[in-house]
Each structure stands twice: as structure tokens, then as C-alpha cells.
Amino acid sequence: MEVTGEERADADPPIDADPPIDADPPIDADLPIDAVRPVRPGRWVAAAAALLFLAWLAYTVVVNQNLHWDVIVAYLGDGRILGGLWVTIQLTVLSMAIGLALGVLAAVMQLSDSPVLRGTSALYTWFFRGTPLLVQLIFWFNIGLVFPTFGIGVPFGGPKLVEWQANQLITPFTAALLGLAINEGAYMAEIVRAGIRSVDPGQREAAESLGMSHRQVLRRVVLPQAMRVIIPPTGNQFISMLKTTSMVSVIAGAELLTVAQRIYLGNFEVIAMLVVASIWYVVLTTIASVGQHFVEKRFERGHVRLPSRVRRNLRPFPKEPS
């Protein structure tokens, strides 16, 4: 039996050469999103327990008569405490400034092509990160036992033009500054080195192709971009330094904790004076944390991630036919 062309056409529908492409449904950014939050009873129980604990802790601290809140309030603005607070601020700022300068220098040396510079920088960071800060502070305070005098003159046993006595030159403040700054420089060297390595090598190559020197490339191209990585850990180091200055009390550095100890040795209000020192440490670290937040925002410009609500409203590109 023959099948005509019309019957064959009815039996087999024509096949398109290019099948239709499934288009994505249109996205309307103005439509509200009905997000249903799952019920988490455990979170409510944990939050209630935390609030209850905080309320109990605050009540216990406030009503505890052994804390002697009248003494704490009286000594918060005491002249001796404020003097020790000023020494703490000085030690923190100077130690961080010198430590940052040493860290940048050591990081640049560690990234140098010279094996001597790399070895010197590695030895510096290895030694001062490997020994406790407390040991370093005591060593610098007693450096006169090793070098009774310091002077400027001809090296290797030659005559000295100027000479000073170590016991007069190395005061408790100077010993504290040396210990804190040199130790901080070893840590800052690793932070700066990591920040420099985070910059795309193509940036350096592009700058060198424009005829910039190595110093110009580092100052104008590499370091400004590396600051976005360097600033957060540097802020943490600054906050840590505020509290680390309390170690200076072992060499009687006249900072905040040392002054508080001298006062409670006279009035026997040990806990009250420690609370006074703790309050001022909290105030300083809070101010430093706020400053760190604004500095980080300043260097995050150009690298800000879009908010989630903005990313949701972005329309995707339509698919091209294959």
C-alpha cells in the first residue's frame, strides 16, 4: 500500500533545524521576596540564658561591697593614675611607630634579591619572635651588665669620640621602649611582607615598564595597595600593644599598672586599683578599635562588596543561543 506525501506529512510532524531555546522567566526586581525564617527555639533559649547570666553578673558586681566602688571612683581621675596613663600612651605610640618602621625595613630586606639582606632580616625576625618579650625587657633593663658604656668612635677597639654610661642612658622608659619596639618590629615585618606579596606582580611590572625605580614602585604602587591587607592586623597589634605595656611593670617603667601597684602597696586596695587600671585599659582599647574601624573603611574604598539586596536586584545577562 502506497503512502502519499500528504499522509506522510500528517504522520510525521516536521523537525525544526534549530530547536527553541528555553528562555529564563523574567525577573522582576520590584516583587517582594517572601522569606520565611525557620523557627529556632534553641536560639531563643540560648539568648535568654545569656541575658540572665549577664544580668546576674552585673548585679553581683554592683552590689559587691568588697570591690569598694567609692575607692575606684576616687582614683579614676587621680593625678598619679593619669600620669601612668600618659606614659602608657607614649610607650604604645612610640613603640608602634618604631616597630612599623623596623617592620617595613625588614620586610623589604626579606624580599630583596640579596641573600645577605634576606638572611639578616630572617635572623632578626627569628630571634625576636622566638624569645619572650618579658625576657627582652629584663635584658634591655640590665644591658649595662654586658656593655657598661656606649660610645661613638673607631670600631674594633679604636678610640671613642663620645661615650656614655649605660646605667645613665638606659632608663626604665628607654629599656621599655627598646624592648617593645624591637619586638614589635619582628611581628610587623611578617605583616608587611604578607601585604606586599598580596599585590599582583603585574602591578610592579607595569610600573617598571613606565620607567619607575624600585623605590618609586614600592612607594607609589605596591605599598598603597598593600595597605588594605596591612591595616587590619596592624590595628590589632596596636590594641595588643596597649595591653602589652603592662609588662613594663617588671622593670618599674612608671606606666599605668606600675602606678596602680605603687598605690595599692600604700593603701592595700589591691582589687580596687586593679579595677581602676582595667577600666582605663578598656577605654584606650575601645578608642583604638573605633579608630581602626574608620581607618579600615578609608583603605577599603574601591574594594567594597555590594550589599546582598543590591546583588539580588542585578539582572543576569540573557543567554545567547547556542
PDB file of N, CA, C and O in Angstrom, residues 65 110-111 138 182 219 223 238 244 311:
ATOM      1  N   GLN A  65      30.208  44.617  97.999  1.00  0.00           N
ATOM      2  CA  GLN A  65      30.847  45.673  98.788  1.00  0.00           C
ATOM      3  C   GLN A  65      32.353  45.502  98.879  1.00  0.00           C
ATOM      4  O   GLN A  65      33.075  46.460  99.217  1.00  0.00           O
ATOM      5  N   GLN A 110      63.737  41.338  53.323  1.00  0.00           N
ATOM      6  CA  GLN A 110      63.418  39.925  53.124  1.00  0.00           C
ATOM      7  C   GLN A 110      62.970  39.640  51.693  1.00  0.00           C
ATOM      8  O   GLN A 110      63.099  38.515  51.208  1.00  0.00           O
ATOM      9  N   LEU A 111      62.443  40.634  50.999  1.00  0.00           N
ATOM     10  CA  LEU A 111      62.027  40.464  49.612  1.00  0.00           C
ATOM     11  C   LEU A 111      63.123  40.870  48.634  1.00  0.00           C
ATOM     12  O   LEU A 111      62.890  40.874  47.421  1.00  0.00           O
ATOM     13  N   ILE A 138      63.666  42.597  80.449  1.00  0.00           N
ATOM     14  CA  ILE A 138      64.628  42.477  81.550  1.00  0.00           C
ATOM     15  C   ILE A 138      66.053  42.585  81.031  1.00  0.00           C
ATOM     16  O   ILE A 138      66.931  43.185  81.673  1.00  0.00           O
ATOM     17  N   ILE A 182      61.509  46.899  69.328  1.00  0.00           N
ATOM     18  CA  ILE A 182      62.268  45.908  68.554  1.00  0.00           C
ATOM     19  C   ILE A 182      61.476  44.607  68.439  1.00  0.00           C
ATOM     20  O   ILE A 182      61.462  43.964  67.382  1.00  0.00           O
ATOM     21  N   ARG A 219      56.891  52.738  46.744  1.00  0.00           N
ATOM     22  CA  ARG A 219      56.209  53.819  47.464  1.00  0.00           C
ATOM     23  C   ARG A 219      54.901  54.236  46.811  1.00  0.00           C
ATOM     24  O   ARG A 219      53.945  54.574  47.503  1.00  0.00           O
ATOM     25  N   LEU A 223      52.994  49.658  48.047  1.00  0.00           N
ATOM     26  CA  LEU A 223      52.550  49.908  49.422  1.00  0.00           C
ATOM     27  C   LEU A 223      51.123  50.466  49.514  1.00  0.00           C
ATOM     28  O   LEU A 223      50.367  50.049  50.399  1.00  0.00           O
ATOM     29  N   PHE A 238      48.326  47.228  67.435  1.00  0.00           N
ATOM     30  CA  PHE A 238      48.300  48.450  68.240  1.00  0.00           C
ATOM     31  C   PHE A 238      47.472  48.244  69.507  1.00  0.00           C
ATOM     32  O   PHE A 238      47.875  48.658  70.601  1.00  0.00           O
ATOM     33  N   THR A 244      50.051  45.217  76.254  1.00  0.00           N
ATOM     34  CA  THR A 244      51.370  44.633  76.489  1.00  0.00           C
ATOM     35  C   THR A 244      52.259  45.562  77.294  1.00  0.00           C
ATOM     36  O   THR A 244      53.196  45.107  77.965  1.00  0.00           O
ATOM     37  N   ARG A 311      22.765  43.022  45.146  1.00  0.00           N
ATOM     38  CA  ARG A 311      23.132  41.900  44.288  1.00  0.00           C
ATOM     39  C   ARG A 311      21.908  41.121  43.836  1.00  0.00           C
ATOM     40  O   ARG A 311      21.880  40.578  42.727  1.00  0.00           O
TER      41      ARG A 311
END
